[in-house]
PDB file of C-alpha atoms and ligand atoms in Angstrom:
ATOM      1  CA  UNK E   1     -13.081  13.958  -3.331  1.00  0.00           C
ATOM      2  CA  UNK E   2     -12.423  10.808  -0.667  1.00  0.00           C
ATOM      3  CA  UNK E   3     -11.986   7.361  -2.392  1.00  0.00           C
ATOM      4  CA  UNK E   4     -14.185   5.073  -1.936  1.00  0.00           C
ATOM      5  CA  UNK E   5     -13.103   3.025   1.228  1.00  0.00           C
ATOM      6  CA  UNK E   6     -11.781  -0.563   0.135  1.00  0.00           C
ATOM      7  CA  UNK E   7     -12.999  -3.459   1.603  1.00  0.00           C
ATOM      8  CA  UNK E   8     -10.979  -6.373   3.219  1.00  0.00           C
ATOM      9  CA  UNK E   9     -11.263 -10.035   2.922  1.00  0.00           C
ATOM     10  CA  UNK E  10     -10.423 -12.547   5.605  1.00  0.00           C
ATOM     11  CA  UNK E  11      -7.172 -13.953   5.306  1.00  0.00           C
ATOM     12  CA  UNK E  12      -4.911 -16.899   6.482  1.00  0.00           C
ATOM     13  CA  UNK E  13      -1.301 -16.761   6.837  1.00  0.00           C
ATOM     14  CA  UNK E  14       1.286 -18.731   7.846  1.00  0.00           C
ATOM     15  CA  UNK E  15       4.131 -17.076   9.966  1.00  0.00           C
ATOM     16  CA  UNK E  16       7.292 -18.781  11.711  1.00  0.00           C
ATOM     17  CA  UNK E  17       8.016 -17.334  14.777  1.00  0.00           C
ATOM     18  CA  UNK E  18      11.964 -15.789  14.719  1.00  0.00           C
ATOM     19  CA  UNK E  19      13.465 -17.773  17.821  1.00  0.00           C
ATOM     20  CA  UNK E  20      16.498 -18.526  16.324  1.00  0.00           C
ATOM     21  CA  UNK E  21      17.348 -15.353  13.744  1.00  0.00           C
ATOM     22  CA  UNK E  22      20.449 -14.203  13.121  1.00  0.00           C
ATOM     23  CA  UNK E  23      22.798 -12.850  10.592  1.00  0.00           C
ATOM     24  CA  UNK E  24      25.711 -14.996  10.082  1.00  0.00           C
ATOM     25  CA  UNK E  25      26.163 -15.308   6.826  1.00  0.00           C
ATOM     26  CA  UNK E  26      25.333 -13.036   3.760  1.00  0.00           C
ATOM     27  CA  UNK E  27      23.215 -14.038   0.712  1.00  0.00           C
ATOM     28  CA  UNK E  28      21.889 -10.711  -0.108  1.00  0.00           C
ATOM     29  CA  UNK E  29      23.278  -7.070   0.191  1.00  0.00           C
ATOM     30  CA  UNK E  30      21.508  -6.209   3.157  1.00  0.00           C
ATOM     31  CA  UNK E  31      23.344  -9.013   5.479  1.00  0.00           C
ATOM     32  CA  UNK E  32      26.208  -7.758   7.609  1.00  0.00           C
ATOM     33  CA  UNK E  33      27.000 -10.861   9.467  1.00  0.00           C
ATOM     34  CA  UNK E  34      29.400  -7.660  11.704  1.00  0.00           C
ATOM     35  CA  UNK E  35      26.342  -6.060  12.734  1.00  0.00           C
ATOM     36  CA  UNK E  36      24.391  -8.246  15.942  1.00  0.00           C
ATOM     37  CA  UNK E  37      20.752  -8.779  15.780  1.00  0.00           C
ATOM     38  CA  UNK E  38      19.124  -7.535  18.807  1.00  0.00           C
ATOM     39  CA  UNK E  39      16.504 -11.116  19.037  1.00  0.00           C
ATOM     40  CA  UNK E  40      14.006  -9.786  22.002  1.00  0.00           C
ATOM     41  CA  UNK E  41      12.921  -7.009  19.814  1.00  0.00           C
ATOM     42  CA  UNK E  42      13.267  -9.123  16.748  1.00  0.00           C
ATOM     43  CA  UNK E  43      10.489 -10.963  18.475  1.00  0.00           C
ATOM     44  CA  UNK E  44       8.674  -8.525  19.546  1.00  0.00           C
ATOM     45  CA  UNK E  45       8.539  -6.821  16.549  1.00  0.00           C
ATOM     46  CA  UNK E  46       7.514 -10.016  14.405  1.00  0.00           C
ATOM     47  CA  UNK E  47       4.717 -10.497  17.321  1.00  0.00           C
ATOM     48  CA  UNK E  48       3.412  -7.173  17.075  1.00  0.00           C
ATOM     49  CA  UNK E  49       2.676  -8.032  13.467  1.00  0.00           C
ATOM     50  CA  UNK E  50       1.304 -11.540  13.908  1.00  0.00           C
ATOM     51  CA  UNK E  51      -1.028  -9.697  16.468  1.00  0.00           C
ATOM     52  CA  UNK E  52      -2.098  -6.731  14.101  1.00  0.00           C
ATOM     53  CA  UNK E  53      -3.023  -9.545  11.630  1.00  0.00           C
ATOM     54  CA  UNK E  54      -5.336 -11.088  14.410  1.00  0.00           C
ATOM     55  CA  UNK E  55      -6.576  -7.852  15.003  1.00  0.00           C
ATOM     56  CA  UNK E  56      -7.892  -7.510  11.468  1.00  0.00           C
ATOM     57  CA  UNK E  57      -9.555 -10.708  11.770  1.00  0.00           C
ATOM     58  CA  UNK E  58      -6.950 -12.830  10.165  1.00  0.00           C
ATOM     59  CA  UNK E  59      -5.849 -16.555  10.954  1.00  0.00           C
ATOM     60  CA  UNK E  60      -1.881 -17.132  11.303  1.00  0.00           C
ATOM     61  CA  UNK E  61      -0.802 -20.670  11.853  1.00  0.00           C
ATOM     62  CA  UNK E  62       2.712 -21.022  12.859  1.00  0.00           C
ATOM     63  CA  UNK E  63       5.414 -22.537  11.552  1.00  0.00           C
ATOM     64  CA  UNK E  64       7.843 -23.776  14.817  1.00  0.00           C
ATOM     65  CA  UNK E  65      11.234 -22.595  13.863  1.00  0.00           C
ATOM     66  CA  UNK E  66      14.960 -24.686  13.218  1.00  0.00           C
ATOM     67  CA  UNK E  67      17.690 -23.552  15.671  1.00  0.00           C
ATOM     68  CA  UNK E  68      19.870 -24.996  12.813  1.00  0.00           C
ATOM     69  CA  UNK E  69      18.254 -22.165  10.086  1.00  0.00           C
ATOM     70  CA  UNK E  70      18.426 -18.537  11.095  1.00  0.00           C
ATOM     71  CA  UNK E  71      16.189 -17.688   8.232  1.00  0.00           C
ATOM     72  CA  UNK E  72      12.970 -19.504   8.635  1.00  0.00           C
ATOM     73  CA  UNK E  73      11.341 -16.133   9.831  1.00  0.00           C
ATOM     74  CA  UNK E  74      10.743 -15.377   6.098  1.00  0.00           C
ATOM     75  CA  UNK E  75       8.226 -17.866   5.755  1.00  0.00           C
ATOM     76  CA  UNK E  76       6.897 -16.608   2.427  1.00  0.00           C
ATOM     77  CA  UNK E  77       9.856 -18.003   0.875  1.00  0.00           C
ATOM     78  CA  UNK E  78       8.941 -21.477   1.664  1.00  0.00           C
ATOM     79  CA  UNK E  79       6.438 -21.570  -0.613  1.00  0.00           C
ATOM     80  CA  UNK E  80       3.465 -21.048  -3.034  1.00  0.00           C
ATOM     81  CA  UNK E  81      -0.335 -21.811  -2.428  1.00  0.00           C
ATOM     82  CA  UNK E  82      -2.956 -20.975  -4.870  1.00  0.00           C
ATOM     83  CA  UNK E  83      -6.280 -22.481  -4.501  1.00  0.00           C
ATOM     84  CA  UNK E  84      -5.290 -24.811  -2.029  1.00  0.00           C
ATOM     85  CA  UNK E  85      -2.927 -26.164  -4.196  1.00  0.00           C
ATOM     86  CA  UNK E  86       1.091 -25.965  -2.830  1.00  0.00           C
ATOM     87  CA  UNK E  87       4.053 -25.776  -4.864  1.00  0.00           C
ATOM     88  CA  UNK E  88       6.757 -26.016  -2.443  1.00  0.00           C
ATOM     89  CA  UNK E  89      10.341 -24.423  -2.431  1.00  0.00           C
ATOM     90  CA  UNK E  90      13.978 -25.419  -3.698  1.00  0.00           C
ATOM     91  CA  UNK E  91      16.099 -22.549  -2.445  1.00  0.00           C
ATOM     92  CA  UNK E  92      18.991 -21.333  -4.416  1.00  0.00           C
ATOM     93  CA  UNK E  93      21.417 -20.675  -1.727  1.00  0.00           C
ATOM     94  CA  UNK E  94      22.090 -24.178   0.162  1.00  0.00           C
ATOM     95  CA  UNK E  95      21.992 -22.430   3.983  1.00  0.00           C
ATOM     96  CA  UNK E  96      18.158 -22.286   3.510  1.00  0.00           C
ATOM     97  CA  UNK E  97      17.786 -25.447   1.781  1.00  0.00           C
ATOM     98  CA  UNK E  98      16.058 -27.100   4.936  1.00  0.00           C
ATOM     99  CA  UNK E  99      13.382 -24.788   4.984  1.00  0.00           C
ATOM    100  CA  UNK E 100      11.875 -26.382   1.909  1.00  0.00           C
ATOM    101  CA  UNK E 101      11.409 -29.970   3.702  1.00  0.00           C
ATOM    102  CA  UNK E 102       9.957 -27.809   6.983  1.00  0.00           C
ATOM    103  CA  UNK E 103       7.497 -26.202   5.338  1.00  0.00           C
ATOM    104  CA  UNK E 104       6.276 -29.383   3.044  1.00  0.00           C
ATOM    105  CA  UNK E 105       5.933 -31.289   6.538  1.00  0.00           C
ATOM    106  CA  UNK E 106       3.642 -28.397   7.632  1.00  0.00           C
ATOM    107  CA  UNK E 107       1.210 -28.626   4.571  1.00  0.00           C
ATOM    108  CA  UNK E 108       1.139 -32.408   4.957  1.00  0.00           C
ATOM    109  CA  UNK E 109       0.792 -32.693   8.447  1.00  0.00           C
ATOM    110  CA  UNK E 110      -1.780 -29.818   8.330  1.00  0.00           C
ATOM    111  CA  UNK E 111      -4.704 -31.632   6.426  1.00  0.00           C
ATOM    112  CA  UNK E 112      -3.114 -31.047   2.805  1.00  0.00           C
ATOM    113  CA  UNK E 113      -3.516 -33.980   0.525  1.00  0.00           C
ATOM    114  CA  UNK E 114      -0.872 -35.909  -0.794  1.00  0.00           C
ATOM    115  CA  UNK E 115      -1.221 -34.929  -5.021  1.00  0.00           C
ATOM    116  CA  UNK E 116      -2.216 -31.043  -3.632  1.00  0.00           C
ATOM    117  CA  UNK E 117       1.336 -30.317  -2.714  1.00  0.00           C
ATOM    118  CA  UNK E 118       4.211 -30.599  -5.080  1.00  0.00           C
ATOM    119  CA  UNK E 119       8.160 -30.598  -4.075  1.00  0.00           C
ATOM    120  CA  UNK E 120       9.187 -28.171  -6.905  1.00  0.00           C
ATOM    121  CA  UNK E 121      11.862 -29.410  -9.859  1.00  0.00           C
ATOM    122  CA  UNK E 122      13.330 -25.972 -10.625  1.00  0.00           C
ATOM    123  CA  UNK E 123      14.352 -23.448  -8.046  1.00  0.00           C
ATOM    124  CA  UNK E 124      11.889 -21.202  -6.383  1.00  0.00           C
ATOM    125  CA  UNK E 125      11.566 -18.905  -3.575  1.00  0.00           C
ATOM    126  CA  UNK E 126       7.880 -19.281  -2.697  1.00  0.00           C
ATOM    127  CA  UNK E 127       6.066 -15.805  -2.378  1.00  0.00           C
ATOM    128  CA  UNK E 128       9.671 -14.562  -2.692  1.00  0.00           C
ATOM    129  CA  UNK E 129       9.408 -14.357  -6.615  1.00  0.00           C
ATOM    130  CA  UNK E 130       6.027 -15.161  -7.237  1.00  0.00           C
ATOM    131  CA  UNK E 131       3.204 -12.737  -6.921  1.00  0.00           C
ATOM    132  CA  UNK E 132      -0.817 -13.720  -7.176  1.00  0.00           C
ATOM    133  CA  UNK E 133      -2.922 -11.215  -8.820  1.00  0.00           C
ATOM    134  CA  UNK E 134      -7.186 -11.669 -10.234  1.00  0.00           C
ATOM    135  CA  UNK E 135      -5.460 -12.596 -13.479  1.00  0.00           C
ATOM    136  CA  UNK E 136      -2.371 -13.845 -13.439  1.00  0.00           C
ATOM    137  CA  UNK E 137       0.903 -14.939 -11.299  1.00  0.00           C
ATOM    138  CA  UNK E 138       4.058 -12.652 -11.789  1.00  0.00           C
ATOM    139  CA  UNK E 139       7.145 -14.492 -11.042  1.00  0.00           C
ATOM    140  CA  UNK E 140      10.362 -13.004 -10.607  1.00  0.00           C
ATOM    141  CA  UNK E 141      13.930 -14.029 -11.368  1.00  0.00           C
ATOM    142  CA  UNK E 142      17.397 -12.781 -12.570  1.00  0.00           C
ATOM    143  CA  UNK E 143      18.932 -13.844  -8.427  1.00  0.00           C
ATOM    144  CA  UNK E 144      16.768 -16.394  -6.692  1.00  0.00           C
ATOM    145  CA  UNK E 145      14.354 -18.002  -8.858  1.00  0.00           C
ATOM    146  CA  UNK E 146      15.039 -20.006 -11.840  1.00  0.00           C
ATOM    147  CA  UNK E 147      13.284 -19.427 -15.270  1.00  0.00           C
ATOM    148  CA  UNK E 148      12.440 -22.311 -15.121  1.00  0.00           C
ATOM    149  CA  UNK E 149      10.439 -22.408 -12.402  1.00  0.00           C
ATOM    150  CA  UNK E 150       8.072 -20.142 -13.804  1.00  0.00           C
ATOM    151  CA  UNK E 151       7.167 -23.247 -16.349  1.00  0.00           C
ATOM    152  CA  UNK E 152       6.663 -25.447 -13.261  1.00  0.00           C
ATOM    153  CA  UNK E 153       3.945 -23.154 -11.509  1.00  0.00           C
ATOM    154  CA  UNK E 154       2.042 -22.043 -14.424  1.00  0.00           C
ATOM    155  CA  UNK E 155       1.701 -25.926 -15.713  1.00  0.00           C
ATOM    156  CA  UNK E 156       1.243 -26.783 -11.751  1.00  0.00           C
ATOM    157  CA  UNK E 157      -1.376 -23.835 -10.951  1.00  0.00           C
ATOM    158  CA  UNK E 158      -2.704 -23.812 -14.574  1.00  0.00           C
ATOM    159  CA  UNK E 159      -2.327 -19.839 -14.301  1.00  0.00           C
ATOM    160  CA  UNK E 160      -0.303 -17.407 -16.776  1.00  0.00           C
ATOM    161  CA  UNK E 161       2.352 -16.935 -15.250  1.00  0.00           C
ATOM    162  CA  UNK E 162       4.341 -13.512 -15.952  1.00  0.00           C
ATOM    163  CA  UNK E 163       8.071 -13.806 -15.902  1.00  0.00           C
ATOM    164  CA  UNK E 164       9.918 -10.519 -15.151  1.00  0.00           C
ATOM    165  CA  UNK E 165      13.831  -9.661 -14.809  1.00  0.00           C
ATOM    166  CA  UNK E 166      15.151  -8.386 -11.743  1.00  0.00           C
ATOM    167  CA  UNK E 167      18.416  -6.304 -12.126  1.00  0.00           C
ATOM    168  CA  UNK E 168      19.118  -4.264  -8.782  1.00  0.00           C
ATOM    169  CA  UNK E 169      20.732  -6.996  -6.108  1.00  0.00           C
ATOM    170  CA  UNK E 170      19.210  -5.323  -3.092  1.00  0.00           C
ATOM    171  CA  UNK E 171      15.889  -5.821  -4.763  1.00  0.00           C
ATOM    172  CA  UNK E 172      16.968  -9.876  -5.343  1.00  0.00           C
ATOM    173  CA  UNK E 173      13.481 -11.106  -4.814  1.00  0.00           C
ATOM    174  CA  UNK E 174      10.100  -9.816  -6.524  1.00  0.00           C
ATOM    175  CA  UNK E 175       8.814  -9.285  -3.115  1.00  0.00           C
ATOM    176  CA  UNK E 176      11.105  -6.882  -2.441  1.00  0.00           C
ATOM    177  CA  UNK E 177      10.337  -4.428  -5.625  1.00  0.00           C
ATOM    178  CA  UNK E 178       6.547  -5.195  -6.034  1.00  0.00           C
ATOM    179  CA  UNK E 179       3.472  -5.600  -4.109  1.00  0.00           C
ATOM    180  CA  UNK E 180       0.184  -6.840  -4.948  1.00  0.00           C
ATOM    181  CA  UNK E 181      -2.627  -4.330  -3.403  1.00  0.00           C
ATOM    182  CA  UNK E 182      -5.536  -5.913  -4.798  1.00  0.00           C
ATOM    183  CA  UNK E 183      -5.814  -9.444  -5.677  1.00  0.00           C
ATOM    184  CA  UNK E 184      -9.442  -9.219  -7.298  1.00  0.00           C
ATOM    185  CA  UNK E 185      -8.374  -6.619  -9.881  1.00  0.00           C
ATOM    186  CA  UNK E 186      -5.107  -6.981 -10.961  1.00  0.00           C
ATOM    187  CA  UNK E 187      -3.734  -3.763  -8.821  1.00  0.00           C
ATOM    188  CA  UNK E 188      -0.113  -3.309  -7.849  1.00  0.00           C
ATOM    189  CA  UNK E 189       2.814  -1.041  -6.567  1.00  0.00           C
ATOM    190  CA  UNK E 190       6.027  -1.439  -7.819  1.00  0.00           C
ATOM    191  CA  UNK E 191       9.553   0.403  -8.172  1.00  0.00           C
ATOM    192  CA  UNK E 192      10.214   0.345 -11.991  1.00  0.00           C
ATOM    193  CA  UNK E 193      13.938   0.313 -11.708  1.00  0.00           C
ATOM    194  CA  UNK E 194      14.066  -3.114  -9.829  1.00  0.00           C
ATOM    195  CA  UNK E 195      13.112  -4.413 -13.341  1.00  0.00           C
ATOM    196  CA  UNK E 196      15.215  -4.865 -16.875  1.00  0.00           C
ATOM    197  CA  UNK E 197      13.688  -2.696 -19.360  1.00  0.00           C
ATOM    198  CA  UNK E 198      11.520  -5.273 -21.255  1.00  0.00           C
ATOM    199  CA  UNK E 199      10.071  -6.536 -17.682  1.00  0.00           C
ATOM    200  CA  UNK E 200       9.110  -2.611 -17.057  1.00  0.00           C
ATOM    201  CA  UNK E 201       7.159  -2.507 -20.213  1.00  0.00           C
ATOM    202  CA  UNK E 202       5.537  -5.655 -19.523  1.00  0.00           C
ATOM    203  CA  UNK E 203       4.698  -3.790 -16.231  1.00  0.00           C
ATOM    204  CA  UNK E 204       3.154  -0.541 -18.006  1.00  0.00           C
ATOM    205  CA  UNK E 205       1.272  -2.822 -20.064  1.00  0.00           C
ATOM    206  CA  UNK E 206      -0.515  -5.156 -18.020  1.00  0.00           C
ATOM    207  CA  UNK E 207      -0.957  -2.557 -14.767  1.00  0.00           C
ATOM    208  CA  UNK E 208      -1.229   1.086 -16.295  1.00  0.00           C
ATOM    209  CA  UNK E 209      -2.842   2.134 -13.330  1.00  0.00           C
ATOM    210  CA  UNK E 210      -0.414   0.915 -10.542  1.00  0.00           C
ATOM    211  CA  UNK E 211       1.068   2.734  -7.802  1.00  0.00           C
ATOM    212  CA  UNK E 212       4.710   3.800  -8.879  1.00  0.00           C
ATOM    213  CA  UNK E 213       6.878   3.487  -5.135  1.00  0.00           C
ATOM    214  CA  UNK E 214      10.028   6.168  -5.422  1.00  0.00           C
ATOM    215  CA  UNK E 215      13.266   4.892  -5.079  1.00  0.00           C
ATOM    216  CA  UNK E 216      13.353   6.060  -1.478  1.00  0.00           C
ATOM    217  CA  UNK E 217      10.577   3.788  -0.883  1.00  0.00           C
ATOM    218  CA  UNK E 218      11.656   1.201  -1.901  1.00  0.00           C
ATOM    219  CA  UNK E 219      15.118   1.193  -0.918  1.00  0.00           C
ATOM    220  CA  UNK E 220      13.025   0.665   2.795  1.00  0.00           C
ATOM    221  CA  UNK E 221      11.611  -2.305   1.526  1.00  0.00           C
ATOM    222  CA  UNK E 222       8.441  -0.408   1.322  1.00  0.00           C
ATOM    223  CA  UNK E 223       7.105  -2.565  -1.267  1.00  0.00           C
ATOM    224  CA  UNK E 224       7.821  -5.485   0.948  1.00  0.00           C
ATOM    225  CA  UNK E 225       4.286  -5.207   2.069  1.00  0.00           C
ATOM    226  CA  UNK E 226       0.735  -7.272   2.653  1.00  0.00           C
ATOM    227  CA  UNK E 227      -2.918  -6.433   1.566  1.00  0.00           C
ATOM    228  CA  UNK E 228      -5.806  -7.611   2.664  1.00  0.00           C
ATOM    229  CA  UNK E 229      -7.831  -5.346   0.079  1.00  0.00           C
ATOM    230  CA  UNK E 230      -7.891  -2.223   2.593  1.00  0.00           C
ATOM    231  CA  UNK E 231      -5.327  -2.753   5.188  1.00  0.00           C
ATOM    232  CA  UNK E 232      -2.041  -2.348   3.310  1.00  0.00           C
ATOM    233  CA  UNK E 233       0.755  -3.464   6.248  1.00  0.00           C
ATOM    234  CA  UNK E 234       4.209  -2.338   5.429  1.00  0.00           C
ATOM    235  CA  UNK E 235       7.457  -0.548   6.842  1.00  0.00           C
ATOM    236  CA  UNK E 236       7.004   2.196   8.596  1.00  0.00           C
ATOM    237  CA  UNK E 237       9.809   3.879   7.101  1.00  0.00           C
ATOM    238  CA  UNK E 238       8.084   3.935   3.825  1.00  0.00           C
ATOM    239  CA  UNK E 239       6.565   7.041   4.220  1.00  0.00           C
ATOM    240  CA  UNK E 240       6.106   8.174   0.683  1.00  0.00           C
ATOM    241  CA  UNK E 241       3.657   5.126   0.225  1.00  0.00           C
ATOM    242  CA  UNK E 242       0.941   6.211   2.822  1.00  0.00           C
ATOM    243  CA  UNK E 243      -0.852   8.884   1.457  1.00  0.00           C
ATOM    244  CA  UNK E 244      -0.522   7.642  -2.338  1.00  0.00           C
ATOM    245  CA  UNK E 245      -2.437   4.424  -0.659  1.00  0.00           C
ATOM    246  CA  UNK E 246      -5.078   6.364   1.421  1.00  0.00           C
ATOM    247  CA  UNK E 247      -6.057   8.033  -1.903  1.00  0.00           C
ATOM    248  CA  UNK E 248      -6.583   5.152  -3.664  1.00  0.00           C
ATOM    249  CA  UNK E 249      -8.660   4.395  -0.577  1.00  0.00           C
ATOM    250  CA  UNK E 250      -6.573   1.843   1.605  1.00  0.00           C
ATOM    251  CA  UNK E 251      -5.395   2.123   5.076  1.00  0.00           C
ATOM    252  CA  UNK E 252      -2.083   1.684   5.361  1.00  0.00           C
ATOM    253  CA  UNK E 253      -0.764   0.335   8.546  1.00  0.00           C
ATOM    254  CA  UNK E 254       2.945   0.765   8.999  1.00  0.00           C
ATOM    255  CA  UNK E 255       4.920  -1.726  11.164  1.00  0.00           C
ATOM    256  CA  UNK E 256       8.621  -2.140  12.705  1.00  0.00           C
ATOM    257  CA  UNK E 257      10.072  -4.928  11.900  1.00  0.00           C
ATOM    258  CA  UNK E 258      13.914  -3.046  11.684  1.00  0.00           C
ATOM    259  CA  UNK E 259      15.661  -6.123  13.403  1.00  0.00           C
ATOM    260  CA  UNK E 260      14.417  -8.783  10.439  1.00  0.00           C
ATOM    261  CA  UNK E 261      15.490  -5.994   7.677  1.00  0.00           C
ATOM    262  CA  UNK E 262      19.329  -6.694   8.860  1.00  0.00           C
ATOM    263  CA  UNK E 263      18.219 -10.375   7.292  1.00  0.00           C
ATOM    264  CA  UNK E 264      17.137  -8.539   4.551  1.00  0.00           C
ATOM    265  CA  UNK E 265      13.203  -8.665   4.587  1.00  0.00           C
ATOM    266  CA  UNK E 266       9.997  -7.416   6.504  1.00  0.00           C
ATOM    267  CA  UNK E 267       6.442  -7.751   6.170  1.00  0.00           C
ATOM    268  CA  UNK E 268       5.561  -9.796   2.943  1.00  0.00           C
ATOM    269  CA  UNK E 269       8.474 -11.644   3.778  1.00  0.00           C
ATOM    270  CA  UNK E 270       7.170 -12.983   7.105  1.00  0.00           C
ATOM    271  CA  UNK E 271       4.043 -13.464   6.002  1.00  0.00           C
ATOM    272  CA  UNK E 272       2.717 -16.648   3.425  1.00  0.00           C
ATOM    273  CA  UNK E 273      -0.219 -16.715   2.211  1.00  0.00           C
ATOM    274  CA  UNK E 274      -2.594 -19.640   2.378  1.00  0.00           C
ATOM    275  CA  UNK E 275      -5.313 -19.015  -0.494  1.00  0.00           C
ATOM    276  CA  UNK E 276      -8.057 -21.239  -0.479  1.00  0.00           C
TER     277      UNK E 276
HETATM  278  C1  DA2 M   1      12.813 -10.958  -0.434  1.00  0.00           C
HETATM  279  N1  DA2 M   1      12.208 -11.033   0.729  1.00  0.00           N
HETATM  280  C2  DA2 M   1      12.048  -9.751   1.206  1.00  0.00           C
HETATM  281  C3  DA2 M   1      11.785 -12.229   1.191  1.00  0.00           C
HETATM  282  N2  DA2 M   1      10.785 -12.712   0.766  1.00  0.00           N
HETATM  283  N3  DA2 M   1      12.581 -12.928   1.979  1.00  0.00           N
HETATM  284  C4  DA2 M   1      13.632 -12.488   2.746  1.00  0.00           C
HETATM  285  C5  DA2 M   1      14.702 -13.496   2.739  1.00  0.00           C
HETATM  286  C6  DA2 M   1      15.898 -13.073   3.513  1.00  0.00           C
HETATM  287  C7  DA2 M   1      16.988 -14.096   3.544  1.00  0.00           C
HETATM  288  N4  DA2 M   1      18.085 -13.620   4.355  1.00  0.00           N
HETATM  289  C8  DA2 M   1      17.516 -14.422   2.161  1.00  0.00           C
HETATM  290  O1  DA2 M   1      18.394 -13.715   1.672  1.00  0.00           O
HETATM  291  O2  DA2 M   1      17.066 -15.399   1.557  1.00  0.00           O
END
């Protein structure tokens, strides 16, 4: 039997534009500061995906990029909006620090009010380690993100807020071991080993139903992927995922972006979302 198709919601991102990437340094496993970055098709493969957005009827505001920090491609680090409201970043690793104070400049010099937009207390990696489902947020931690933090967005968003373990370094951000397919009923993907054993069982609890990525999968940051409810963009490399997601009835729309994986992230991580 065919699923029923899903349907898509309008969304609006914000994206920063990779002028200025490069790998010289290493702050996850996937870095080789040895191994040069090819930046023409770095940018053309981040435009191709801020143009596939458009073409689904999404807005992406931009974000104008830091020749002083390499890393400001992976705007969904920066940080966290739910309902309008913005809880900013505090990175762990001080050659991304700056990216914090870029991105609060954007939200206040882009119509934000002053009391909607908090500079965090804790450290958080934005959309990095937190996740927005219907019912709750699931925030990640164990590398990046403290514990802490988790406090600081549920009392700030006035949402659960989910804490889970991760204990695999390549998969040093949430983002990078789950993905949230459905944001109006609670439905994920996720690689179970990413997690410590009491964060899988939280997993099984709350989503029974998710979509369980193979370690192949994952280890091409298939799970480092956006939905829009029916368009589900992620590596293209990520093959297993595509016809597990066409059953459940999304299209799945795979994408390039091999230069920005040498940084260590893809899709999700290029790609904050602002939720209204
Ligand atoms: C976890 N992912 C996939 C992201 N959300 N961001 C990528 C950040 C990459 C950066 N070099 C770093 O290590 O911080």
């Amino acid at each position: 039997m065919r699923p029923t198709p899903r349907t898509s919601s309008p969304r609006r991102y914000l994206m920063c534009p990779p002028a200025h990437f490069t790998v010289t340094y290493s702050i996850n496993p996937w870095m080789d500061p040895t191994k040069p970055v090819d930046l023409p098709l770095a940018l053309a493969q981040w435009e191709d995906l801020r143009d596939r957005y458009r073409s689904l009827g999404h807005t992406v505001e931009l974000l104008e990029p830091d020749p002083a920090l390499p890393d400001m491609v992976f705007a969904a680090n920066g940080a966290t909006v739910v309902e309008g409201r913005v809880l900013g970043a505090r990175f762990a690793h001080p050659e991304r620090a700056r990216e914090a104070d870029a991105h609060v400049a954007w939200f206040r010099g882009n119509g934000w009010a002053d009391d909607a937009v908090r500079v965090p207390e804790h450290v958080n990696e934005g959309e990095g380690d937190f996740a927005v489902t219907a019912s709750w947020i699931l925030a990640g931690r164990g590398f990046r993100s403290s514990p802490l933090s988790h406090d600081e967005a549920q009392e700030f968003f006035g949402r659960p807020v989910i804490g889970l373990e991760l204990v695999d370094p390549r998969y040093y951000h949430l983002d990078t071991a789950l993905c949230v397919l459905d944001d109006a009923r609670d439905e994920i993907m996720y690689h179970p080993d990413a997690f410590s054993p009491g964060s899988r069982a939280v997993l099984a609890r709350l989503f029974p139903d998710a979509l369980i990525a193979t370690a192949e999968d994952a280890a091409a940051l298939g799970l480092n992927a956006v939905s829009d409810g029916r368009h589900v963009l992620l590596p293209q490399a990520a093959v297993g995922l595509f016809e597990p997601l066409r059953r459940r009835g999304f299209e799945p729309v795979g994408m390039d972006l091999g230069e920005l994986l040498k940084g260590g992230g893809s899709v999700k991580c290029c790609t904050q979302e602002l939720r209204p």
